[in-house]
Coordinates of C-alpha atoms in Angstrom, one line a residue:
X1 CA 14.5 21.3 -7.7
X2 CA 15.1 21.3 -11.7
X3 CA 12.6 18.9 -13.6
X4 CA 15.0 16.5 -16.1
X5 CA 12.7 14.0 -17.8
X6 CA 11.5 11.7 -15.2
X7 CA 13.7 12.7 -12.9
X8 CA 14.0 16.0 -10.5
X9 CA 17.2 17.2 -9.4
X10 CA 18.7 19.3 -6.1
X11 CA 21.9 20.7 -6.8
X12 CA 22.1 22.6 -3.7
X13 CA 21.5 18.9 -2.0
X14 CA 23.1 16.8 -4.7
X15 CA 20.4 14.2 -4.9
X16 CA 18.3 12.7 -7.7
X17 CA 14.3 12.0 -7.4
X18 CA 12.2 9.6 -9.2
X19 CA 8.7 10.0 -8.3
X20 CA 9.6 11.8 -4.7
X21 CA 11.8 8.8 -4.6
X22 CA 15.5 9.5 -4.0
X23 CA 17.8 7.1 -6.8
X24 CA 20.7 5.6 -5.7
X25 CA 23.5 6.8 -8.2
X26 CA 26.6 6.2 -8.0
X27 CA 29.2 9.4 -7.0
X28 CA 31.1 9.6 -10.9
X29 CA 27.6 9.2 -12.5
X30 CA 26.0 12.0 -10.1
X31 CA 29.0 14.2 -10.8
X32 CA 28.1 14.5 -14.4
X33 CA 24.6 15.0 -14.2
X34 CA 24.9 18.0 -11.7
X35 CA 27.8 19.3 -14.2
X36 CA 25.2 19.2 -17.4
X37 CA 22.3 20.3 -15.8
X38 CA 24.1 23.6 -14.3
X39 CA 25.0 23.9 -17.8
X40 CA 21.2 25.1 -18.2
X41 CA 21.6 23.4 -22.2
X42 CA 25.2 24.4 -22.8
X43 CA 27.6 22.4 -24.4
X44 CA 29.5 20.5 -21.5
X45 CA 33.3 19.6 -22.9
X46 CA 34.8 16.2 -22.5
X47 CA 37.9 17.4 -20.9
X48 CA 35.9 19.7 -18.7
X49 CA 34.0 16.6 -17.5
X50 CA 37.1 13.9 -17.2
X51 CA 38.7 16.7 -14.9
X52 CA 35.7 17.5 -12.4
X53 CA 34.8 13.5 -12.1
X54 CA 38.1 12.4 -12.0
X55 CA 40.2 15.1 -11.2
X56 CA 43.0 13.0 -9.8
X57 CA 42.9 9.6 -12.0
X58 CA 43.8 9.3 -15.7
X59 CA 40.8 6.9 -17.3
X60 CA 40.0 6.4 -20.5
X61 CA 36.6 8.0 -22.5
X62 CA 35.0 4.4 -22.2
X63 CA 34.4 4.9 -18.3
X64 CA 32.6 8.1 -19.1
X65 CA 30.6 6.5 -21.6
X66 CA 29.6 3.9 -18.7
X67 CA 28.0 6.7 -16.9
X68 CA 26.1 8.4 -19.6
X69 CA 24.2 5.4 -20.1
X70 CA 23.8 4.9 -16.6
X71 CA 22.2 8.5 -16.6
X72 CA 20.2 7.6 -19.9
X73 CA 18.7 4.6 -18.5
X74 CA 17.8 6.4 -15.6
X75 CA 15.9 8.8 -17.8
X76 CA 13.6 6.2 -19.5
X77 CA 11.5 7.7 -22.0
X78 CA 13.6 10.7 -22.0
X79 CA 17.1 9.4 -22.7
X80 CA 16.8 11.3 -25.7
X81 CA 17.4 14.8 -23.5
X82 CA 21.2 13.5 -23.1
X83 CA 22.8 14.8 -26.2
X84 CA 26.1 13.5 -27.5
X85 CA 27.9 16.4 -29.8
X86 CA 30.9 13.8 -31.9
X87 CA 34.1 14.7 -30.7
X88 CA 32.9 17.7 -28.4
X89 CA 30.8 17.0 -25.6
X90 CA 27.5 16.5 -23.8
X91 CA 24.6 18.5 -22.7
X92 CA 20.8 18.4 -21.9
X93 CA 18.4 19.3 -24.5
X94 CA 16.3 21.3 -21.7
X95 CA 15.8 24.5 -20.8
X96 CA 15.2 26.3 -17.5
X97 CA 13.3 29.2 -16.2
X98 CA 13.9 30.6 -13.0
X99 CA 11.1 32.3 -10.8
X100 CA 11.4 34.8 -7.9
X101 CA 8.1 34.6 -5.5
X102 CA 8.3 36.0 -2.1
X103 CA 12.0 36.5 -1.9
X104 CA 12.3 32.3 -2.5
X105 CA 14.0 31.2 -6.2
X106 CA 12.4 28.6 -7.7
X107 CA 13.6 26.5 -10.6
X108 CA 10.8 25.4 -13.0
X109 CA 11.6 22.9 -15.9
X110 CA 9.9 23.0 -19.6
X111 CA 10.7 19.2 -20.2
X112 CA 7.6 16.8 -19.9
X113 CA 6.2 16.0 -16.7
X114 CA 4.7 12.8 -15.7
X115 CA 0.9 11.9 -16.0
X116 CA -1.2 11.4 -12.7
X117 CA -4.7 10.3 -14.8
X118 CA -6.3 7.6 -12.7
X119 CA -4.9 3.9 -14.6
X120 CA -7.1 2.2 -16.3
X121 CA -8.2 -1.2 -15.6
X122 CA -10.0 -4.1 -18.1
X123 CA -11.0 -6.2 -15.3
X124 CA -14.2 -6.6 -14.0
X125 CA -15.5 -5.6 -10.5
X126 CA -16.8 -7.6 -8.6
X127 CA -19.4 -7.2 -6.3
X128 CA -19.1 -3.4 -5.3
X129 CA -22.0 -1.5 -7.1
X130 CA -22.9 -0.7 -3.4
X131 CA -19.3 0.5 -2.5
X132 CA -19.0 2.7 -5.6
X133 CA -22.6 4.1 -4.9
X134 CA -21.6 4.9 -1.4
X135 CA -18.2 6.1 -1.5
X136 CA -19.4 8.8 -4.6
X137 CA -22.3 10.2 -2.3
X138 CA -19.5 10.8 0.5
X139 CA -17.4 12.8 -1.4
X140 CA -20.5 15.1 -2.4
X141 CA -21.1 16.1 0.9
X142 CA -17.5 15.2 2.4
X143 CA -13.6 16.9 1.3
X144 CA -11.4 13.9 2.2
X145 CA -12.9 9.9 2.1
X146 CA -10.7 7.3 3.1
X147 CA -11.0 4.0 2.0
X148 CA -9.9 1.6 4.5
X149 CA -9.3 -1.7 4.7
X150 CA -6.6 -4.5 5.1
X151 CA -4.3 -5.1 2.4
X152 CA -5.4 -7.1 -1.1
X153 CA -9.1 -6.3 0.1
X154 CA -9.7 -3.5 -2.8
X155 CA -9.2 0.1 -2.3
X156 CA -7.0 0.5 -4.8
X157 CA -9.6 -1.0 -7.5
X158 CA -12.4 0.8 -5.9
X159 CA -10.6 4.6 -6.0
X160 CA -10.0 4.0 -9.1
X161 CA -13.4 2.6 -10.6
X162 CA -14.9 6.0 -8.8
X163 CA -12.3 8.1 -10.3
X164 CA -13.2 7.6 -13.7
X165 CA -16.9 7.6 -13.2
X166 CA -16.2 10.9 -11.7
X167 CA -14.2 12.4 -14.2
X168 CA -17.1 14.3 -15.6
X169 CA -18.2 16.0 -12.8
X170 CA -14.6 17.3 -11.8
X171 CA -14.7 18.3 -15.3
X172 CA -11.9 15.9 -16.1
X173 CA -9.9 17.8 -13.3
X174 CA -9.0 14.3 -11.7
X175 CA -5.6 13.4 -10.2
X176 CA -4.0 9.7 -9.0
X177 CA -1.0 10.1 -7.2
X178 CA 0.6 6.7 -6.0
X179 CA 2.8 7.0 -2.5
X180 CA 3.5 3.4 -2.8
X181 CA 7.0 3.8 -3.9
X182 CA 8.0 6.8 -1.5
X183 CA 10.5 6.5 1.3
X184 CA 11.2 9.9 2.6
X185 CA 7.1 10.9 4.2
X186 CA 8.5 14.7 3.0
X187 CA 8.2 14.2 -0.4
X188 CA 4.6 13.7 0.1
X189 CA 4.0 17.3 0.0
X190 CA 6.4 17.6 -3.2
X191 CA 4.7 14.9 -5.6
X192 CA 1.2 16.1 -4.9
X193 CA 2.4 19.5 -5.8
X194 CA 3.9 18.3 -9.4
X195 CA 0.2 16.6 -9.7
X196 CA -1.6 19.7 -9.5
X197 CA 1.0 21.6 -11.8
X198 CA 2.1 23.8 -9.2
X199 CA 5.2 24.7 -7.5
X200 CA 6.1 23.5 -4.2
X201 CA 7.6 27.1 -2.2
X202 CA 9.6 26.1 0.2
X203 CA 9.1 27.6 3.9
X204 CA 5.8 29.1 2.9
X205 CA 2.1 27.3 3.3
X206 CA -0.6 26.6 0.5
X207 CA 0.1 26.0 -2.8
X208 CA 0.2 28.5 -5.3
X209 CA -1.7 28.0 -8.5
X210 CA -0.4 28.1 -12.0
X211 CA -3.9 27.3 -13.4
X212 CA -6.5 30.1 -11.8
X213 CA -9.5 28.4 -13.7
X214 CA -9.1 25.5 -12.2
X215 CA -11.5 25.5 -9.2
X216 CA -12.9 21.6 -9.1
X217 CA -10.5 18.5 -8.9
X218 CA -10.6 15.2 -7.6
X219 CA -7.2 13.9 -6.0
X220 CA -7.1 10.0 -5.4
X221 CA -3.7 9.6 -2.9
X222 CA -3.6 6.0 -2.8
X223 CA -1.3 4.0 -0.3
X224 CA -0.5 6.3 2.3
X225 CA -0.1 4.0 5.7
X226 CA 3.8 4.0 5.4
X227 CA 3.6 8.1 4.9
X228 CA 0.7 8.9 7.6
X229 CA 1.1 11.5 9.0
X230 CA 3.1 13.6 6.1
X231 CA -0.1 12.4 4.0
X232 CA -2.6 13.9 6.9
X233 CA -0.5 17.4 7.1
X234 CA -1.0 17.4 3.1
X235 CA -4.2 16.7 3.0
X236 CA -6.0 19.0 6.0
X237 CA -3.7 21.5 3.8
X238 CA -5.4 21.3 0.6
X239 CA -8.5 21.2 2.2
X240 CA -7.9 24.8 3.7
X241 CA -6.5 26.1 1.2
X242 CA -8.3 24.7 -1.8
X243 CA -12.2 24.7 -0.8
X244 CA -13.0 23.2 -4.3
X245 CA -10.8 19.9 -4.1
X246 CA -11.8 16.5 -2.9
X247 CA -9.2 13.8 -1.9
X248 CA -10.0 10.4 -2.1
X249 CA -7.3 8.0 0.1
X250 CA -6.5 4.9 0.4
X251 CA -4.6 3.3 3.3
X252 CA -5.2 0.6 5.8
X253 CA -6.3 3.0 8.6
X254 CA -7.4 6.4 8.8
X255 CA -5.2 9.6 8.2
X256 CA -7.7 10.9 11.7
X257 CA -7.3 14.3 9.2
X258 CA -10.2 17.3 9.9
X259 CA -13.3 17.1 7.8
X260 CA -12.2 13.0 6.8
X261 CA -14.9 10.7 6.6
X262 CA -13.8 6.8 6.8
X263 CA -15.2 4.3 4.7
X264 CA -14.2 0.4 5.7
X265 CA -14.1 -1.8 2.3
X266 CA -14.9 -5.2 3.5
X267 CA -14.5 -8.8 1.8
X268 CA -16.4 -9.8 -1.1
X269 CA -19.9 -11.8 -0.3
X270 CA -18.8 -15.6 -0.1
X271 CA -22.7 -16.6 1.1
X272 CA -23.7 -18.0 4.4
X273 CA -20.5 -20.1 6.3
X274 CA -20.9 -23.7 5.9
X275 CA -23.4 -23.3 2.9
X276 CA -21.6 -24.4 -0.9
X277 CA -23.5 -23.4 -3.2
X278 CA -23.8 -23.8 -6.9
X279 CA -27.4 -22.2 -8.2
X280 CA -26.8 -18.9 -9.4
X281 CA -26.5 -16.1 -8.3
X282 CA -23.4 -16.9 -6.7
X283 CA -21.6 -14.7 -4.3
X284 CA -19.1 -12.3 -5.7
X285 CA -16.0 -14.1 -4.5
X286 CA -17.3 -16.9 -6.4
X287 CA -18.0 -15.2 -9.5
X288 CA -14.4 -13.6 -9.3
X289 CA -12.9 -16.8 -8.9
X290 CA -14.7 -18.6 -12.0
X291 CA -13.9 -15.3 -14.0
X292 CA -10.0 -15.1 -13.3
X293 CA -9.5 -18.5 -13.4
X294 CA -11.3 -18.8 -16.9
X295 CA -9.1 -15.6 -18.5
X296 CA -6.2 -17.9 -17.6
X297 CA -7.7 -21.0 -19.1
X298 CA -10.8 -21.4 -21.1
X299 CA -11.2 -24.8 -20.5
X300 CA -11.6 -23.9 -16.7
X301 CA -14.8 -26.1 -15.2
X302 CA -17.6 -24.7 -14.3
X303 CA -19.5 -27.9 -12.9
X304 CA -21.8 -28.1 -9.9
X305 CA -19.3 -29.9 -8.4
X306 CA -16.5 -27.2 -9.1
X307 CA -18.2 -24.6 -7.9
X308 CA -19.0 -26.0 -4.5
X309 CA -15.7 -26.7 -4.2
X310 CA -14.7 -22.9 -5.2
X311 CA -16.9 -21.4 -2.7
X312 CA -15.3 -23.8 0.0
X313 CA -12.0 -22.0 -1.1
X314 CA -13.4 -18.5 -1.0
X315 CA -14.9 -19.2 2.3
X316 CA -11.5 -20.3 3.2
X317 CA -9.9 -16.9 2.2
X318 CA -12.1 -14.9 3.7
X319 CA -13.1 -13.4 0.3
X320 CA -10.0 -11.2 0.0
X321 CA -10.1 -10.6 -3.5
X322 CA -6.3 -10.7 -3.9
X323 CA -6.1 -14.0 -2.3
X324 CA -9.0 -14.7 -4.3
X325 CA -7.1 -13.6 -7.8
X326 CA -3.6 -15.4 -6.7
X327 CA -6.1 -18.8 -5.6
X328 CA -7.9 -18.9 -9.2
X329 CA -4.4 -18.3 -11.1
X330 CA -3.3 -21.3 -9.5
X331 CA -6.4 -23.3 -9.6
X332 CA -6.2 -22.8 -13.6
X333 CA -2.6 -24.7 -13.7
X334 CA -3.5 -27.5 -10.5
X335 CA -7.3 -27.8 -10.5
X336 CA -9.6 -27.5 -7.6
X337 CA -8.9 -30.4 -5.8
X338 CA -5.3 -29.6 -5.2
X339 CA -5.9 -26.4 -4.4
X340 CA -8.5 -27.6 -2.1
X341 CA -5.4 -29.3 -0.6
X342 CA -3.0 -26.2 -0.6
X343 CA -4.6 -23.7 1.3
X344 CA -3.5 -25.1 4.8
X345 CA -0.6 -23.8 4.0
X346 CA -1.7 -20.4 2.0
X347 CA 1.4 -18.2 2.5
X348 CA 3.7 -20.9 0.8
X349 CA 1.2 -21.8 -1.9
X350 CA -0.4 -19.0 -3.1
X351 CA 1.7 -16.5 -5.0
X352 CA 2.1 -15.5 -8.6
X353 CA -0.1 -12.3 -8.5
X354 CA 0.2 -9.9 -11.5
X355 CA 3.9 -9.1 -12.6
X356 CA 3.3 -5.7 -12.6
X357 CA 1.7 -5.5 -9.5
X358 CA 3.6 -3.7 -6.5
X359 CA 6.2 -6.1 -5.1
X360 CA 3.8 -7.0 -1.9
X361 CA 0.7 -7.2 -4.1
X362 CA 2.5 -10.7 -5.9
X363 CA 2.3 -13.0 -2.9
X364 CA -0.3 -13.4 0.2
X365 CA 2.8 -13.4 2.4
X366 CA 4.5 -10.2 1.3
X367 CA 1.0 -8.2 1.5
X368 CA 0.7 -9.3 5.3
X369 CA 4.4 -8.7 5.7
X370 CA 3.7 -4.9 4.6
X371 CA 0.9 -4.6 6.9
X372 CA 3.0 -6.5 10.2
X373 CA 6.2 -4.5 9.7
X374 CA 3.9 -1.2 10.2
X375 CA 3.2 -1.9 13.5
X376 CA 5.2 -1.2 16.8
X377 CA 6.1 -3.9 18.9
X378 CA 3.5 -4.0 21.1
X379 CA 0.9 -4.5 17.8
X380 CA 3.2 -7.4 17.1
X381 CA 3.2 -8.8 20.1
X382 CA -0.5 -8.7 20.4
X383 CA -0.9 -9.7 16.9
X384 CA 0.4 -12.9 16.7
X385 CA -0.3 -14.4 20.3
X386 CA -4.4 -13.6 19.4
X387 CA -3.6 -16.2 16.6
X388 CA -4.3 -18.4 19.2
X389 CA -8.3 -18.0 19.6
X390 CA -10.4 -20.1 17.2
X391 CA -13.6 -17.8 18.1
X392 CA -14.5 -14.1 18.8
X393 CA -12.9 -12.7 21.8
X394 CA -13.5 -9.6 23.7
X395 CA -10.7 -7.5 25.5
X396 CA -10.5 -9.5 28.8
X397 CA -9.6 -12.9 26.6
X398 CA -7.2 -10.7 24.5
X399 CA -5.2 -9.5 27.5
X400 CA -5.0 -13.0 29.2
X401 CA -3.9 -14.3 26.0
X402 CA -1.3 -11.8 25.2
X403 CA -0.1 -10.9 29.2
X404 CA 3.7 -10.5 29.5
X405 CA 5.8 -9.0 32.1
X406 CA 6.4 -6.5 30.1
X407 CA 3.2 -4.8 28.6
X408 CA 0.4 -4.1 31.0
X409 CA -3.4 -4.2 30.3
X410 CA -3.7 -1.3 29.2
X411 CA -0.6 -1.4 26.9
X412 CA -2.6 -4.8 25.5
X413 CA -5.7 -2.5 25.2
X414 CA -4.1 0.2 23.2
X415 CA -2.8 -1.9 21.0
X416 CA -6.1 -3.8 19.9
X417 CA -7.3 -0.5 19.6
X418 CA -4.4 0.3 17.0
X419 CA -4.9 -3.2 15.4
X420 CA -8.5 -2.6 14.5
X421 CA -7.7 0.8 13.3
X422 CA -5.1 -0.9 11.2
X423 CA -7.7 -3.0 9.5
X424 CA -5.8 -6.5 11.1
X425 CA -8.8 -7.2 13.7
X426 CA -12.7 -7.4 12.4
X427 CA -15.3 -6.7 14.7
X428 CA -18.5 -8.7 15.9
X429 CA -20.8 -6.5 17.3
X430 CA -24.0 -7.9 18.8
X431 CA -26.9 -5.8 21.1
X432 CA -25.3 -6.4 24.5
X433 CA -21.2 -6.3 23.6
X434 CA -18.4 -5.7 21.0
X435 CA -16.3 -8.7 20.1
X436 CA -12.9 -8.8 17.9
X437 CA -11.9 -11.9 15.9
X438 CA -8.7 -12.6 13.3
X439 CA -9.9 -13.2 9.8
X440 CA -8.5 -17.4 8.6
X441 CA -6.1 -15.9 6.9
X442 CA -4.9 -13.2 9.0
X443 CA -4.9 -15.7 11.8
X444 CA -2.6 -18.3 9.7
X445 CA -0.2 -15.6 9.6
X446 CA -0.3 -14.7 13.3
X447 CA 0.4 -18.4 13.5
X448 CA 3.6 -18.1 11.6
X449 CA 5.0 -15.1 13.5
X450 CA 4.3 -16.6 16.8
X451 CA 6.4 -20.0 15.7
X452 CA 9.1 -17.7 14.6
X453 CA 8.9 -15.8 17.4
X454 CA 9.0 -19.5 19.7
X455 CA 5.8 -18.1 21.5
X456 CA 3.2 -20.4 20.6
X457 CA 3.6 -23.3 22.8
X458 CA 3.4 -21.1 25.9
X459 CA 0.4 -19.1 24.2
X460 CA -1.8 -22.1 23.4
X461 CA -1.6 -23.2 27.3
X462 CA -2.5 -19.6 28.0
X463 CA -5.4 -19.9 25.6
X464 CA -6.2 -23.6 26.8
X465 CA -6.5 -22.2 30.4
X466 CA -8.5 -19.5 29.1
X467 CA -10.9 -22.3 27.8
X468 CA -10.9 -24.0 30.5
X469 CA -11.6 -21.5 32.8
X470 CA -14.8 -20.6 30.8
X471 CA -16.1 -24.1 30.4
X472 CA -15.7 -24.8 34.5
X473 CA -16.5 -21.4 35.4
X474 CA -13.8 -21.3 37.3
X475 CA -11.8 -18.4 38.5
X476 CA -8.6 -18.1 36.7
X477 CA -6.1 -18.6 39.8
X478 CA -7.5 -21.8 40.7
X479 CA -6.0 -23.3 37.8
X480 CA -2.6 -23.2 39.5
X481 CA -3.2 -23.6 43.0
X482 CA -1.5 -27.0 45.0
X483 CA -3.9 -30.0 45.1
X484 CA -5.1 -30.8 48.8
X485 CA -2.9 -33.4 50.5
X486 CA -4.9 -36.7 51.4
X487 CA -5.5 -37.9 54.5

C-alpha cells in the first residue's frame, strides 16, 4: 500500500483507499494514477499516458485533463502533489521508501498522513459528570471499555470528553479513529495501524513499532457495530501485544473481546414520569433542550410555562439527547406548542441534525434505520411485533406476541437476547423478576416497520388476547374454543 495524500494505493490490487474506505474511480482515471505513482516521482509523458489509458481510441488532451482533476479532487488538501510540467507531462511530488521485514516488502510513503487527535467539541455536556467519572476509573484498572448504548444516546460525546481530559495522563499519546465510514471489516486492522504510525505486515501478527518510546496511549475506536468482529480481533490484539495501550469503544453492543469491560450509557435524567417541572434544578434533558434551542434563537422562552411544556417533550423522547438536539432545533423555528403537536409523528418531524454530522446522525429515522438494518431477521421480526406492548413484558408475553410458524421459542428467546445486547430493548429489573420494555420512541418505530411489513393488525389481536388472557386469568386456549350449544 503506497501513502498518496489522503489516499492509499494497491497497485498489486489496483484499488484506491480513503480512510480504509475503498473510492469508486472510474477505470481511465485509475489508469493514470497507478501509471504516476509507479513513477515513484518521475516525470510521466503525455504520450506515454494517452497510449496506456487509451491505447486503442484517439481522444483529445481535454479528456486527460478531465481525469487529472478527477484525481486532484480526490486528493483534497493534497491536490498540490499532482504536478503539471507545460508541455511535458505529469507526476507526483512524492517520494517512496521501500522496506524489507521478514522476507515481506513494504511500501512506506513520506507524504503527510492524516490526524487521529480526538475532535474537539464547543458544546456543552449535559448531565454526565457521573459517566465521565466512571468510565475514567474503568480504564485505570481495565485495557478495553466499551461504551454502549443505542444510537443518538451519547458515546460518541462521552469518548471524546474522556479523551481529552485524558490526554495528560497518556502523555498526549491519545488516538480517535472513526470506523463509521468503513465498508470492508478488514480494513479495520489497516486504519488503526496508520493511527499508531506503524506498518501493517501482512501475514504476520502484532504490530511493529516505529516509535520504541512510546509505551502509554489511549485509542478511542468509535462506531464499531457494523465492523464487529474485525474490531474485536483488532482489539484483543493490541491488547496482547501492546500491554501499555487502552482502547476506549464505542458501539451499540459489546465487542464480547477478552479483558473488555461494558459500560451502558443511558438517557439523560428527564425527572420523575408524569411530573413537569419548572423550579430549578431541572433535569439534564431539560437543560439541553433550553440550551440548544437558545444557540439557535436568543429570543427562545424560558417561561414557567415553556418549560413544563419542554420537559413533557423530553419525557416524550425518552431523553435521547439526539432527539433531544433535533426537537430544540425545531422548537426554535415552530415554538413549543407545535412541537408539542409533532411528536406523534417523530420520525417525519424531527430531522435537521447538524450538517456535518454522519448521514444517520441528521434525522431520528435514519439513526434507527442504522441500528434495524444490523439485525438478522429474526431481530426484525421480534423487533417490531413487541411494538405492540404498551408496558414491560417478560419473555413468555414476548414469545406469544411474536409466535410465527416459522421461528420457535427459543428462536424468539435468542433474539431478545440479541436485541438487549444491541441496546434496542431496556430492562426493568425488580427483586422477584427481569422485565424488558421498548423505549416511546424505539416503540414508534417498531410501529412503523410492523405497518410496512402488514403485520400489525394480526399482532395487536395477538397482544389483545394476551391482555385478555391476563385480566380473566384465563388459560390462553380457551380463548378460541367453540361456544357450548344451547339447549
Amino acid at each position: 500500500m503506497i501513502r498518496v495524500g489522503n489516499l492509499d494505493v494497491s497497485i498489486a490490487r489496483r484499488k484506491v483507499y480513503e480512510v480504509g474506505v475503498p473510492i469508486d474511480l472510474s477505470s481511465r482515471a485509475l489508469e493514470l494514477l497507478l501509471m504516476l505513482v509507479e513513477a515513484n516521482g518521475s516525470l510521466v509523458r503525455k504520450s506515454d499516458i494517452m497510449k496506456a489509458v487509451w491505447p486503442d481510441t484517439v481522444v483529445e488532451e481535454n479528456n486527460l485533463y478531465v481525469h487529472v482533476a478527477a484525481i486532484r479532487k480526490l486528493l483534497g488538501d493534497y491536490r498540490d502533489m499532482l504536478v503539471c510540467v507545460s508541455g511535458r507531462g505529469y507526476r507526483l511530488n512524492f517520494e517512496t521508501q521501500s522496506i524489507k521485514s521478514s522476507g515481506i516488502e513494504e511500501v512506506v510513503s513520506t507524504s503527510p498522513i492524516r490526524k487521529f487527535a480526538p475532535p474537539v467539541s464547543n458544546t456543552t455536556l449535559f448531565g454526565r459528570e457521573k459517566a465521565l467519572t466512571d468510565v475514567r476509573s474503568l480504564l485505570q484498572q481495565y485495557a478495553v471499555v466499551t461504551l454502549v448504548g443505542a444510537g443518538g444516546i451519547g458515546k460518541t460525546r462521552i469518548a471524546v470528553e474522556v479523551a481529552h481530559k485524558l490526554s495528560r495522563d497518556f502523555c498526549d499519546s491519545v488516538l480517535f479513529v472513526d470506523l463509521a465510514q468503513l465498508t470492508e471489516p478488514t480494513t479495520v486492522r489497516t486504519i488503526v495501524s496508520e493511527a499508531m504510525g506503524e506498518v501493517e505486515t501482512v501475514g504476520i501478527s502484532g504490530w511493529r513499532k516505529h516509535n520504541a518510546a512510546m509505551h502509554s496511549m489511549l485509542i478511542v475506536l468509535d462506531n464499531c457495530e457494523h465492523v464487529i468482529e474485525a474490531a474485536t480481533r483488532c482489539v484483543e490484539n493490541l491488547i496482547a501485544t501492546k500491554p501499555g495501550v487502552r482502547v476506549l469503544v464505542t458501539s451499540r453492543e459489546p465487542l464480547r473481546a477478552q479483558g473488555e469491560v461494558v459500560f451502558r450509557v443511558e438517557p439523560l435524567d428527564i425527572g420523575p414520569i408524569g411530573v413537569f417541572s419548572d423550579v430549578p434544578p431541572l433535569p439534564s434533558s431539560v437543560e439541553m433542550f433550553l440550551d440548544h434551542a437558545s444557540c439557535i434563537d436568543l429570543r427562545f422562552g424560558r417561561d414557567a410555562a415553556s418549560v413544563r411544556r419542554i420537559s413533557r417533550i423530553c419525557q416524550r423522547l425518552d431523553g435521547l439527547p439526539l432527539a433531544i438536539e433535533i426537537a430544540s432545533a425545531r422548537a426554535a423555528v415552530l415554538g413549543i406548542e407545535a412541537l408539542a403537536d409533532a411528536i406523534g409523528d417523530r420520525f417525519n418531524n424531527l430531522s435537521g441534525g447538524h450538517r456535518t454530522a454522519l448521514p444517520r446522525h441528521q434525522t431520528l429515522n435514519a439513526t434507527f434505520d442504522w441500528s434495524y438494518n444490523l439485525l438478522d431477521v429474526n431481530e426484525q421480526k421480534v423487533f417490531r411485533r413487541l411494538g405492540v406492548l404498551h408496558r414491560p413484558f417478560d419473555i413468555s408475553d414476548a414469545c406469544i406476541v411474536a409466535a410465527d410458524s416459522e421461528m420457535t421459542e427459543a428462536d424468539i428467546v435468542d433474539a431478545i437476547c440479541g436485541l438487549c445486547s444491541k441496546s434496542l430493548l431496556a430492562d426493568d429489573v425488580t427483586r422477584t423478576k427481569r422485565e424488558h420494555r421498548l423505549l416511546e420512541t424505539a416503540r414508534s418505530y417498531a410501529l412503523l416497520k410492523l405497518e410496512d411489513n402488514g403485520e400489525r393488525g394480526v399482532t395487536e389481536q395477538r397482544c389483545e388476547l394476551l391482555e385478555y388472557g391476563k385480566s380473566h386469568r384465563a388459560p390462553r386456549v380457551q380463548l378460541n374454543c367453540v361456544p357450548p350449544r344451547r339447549i
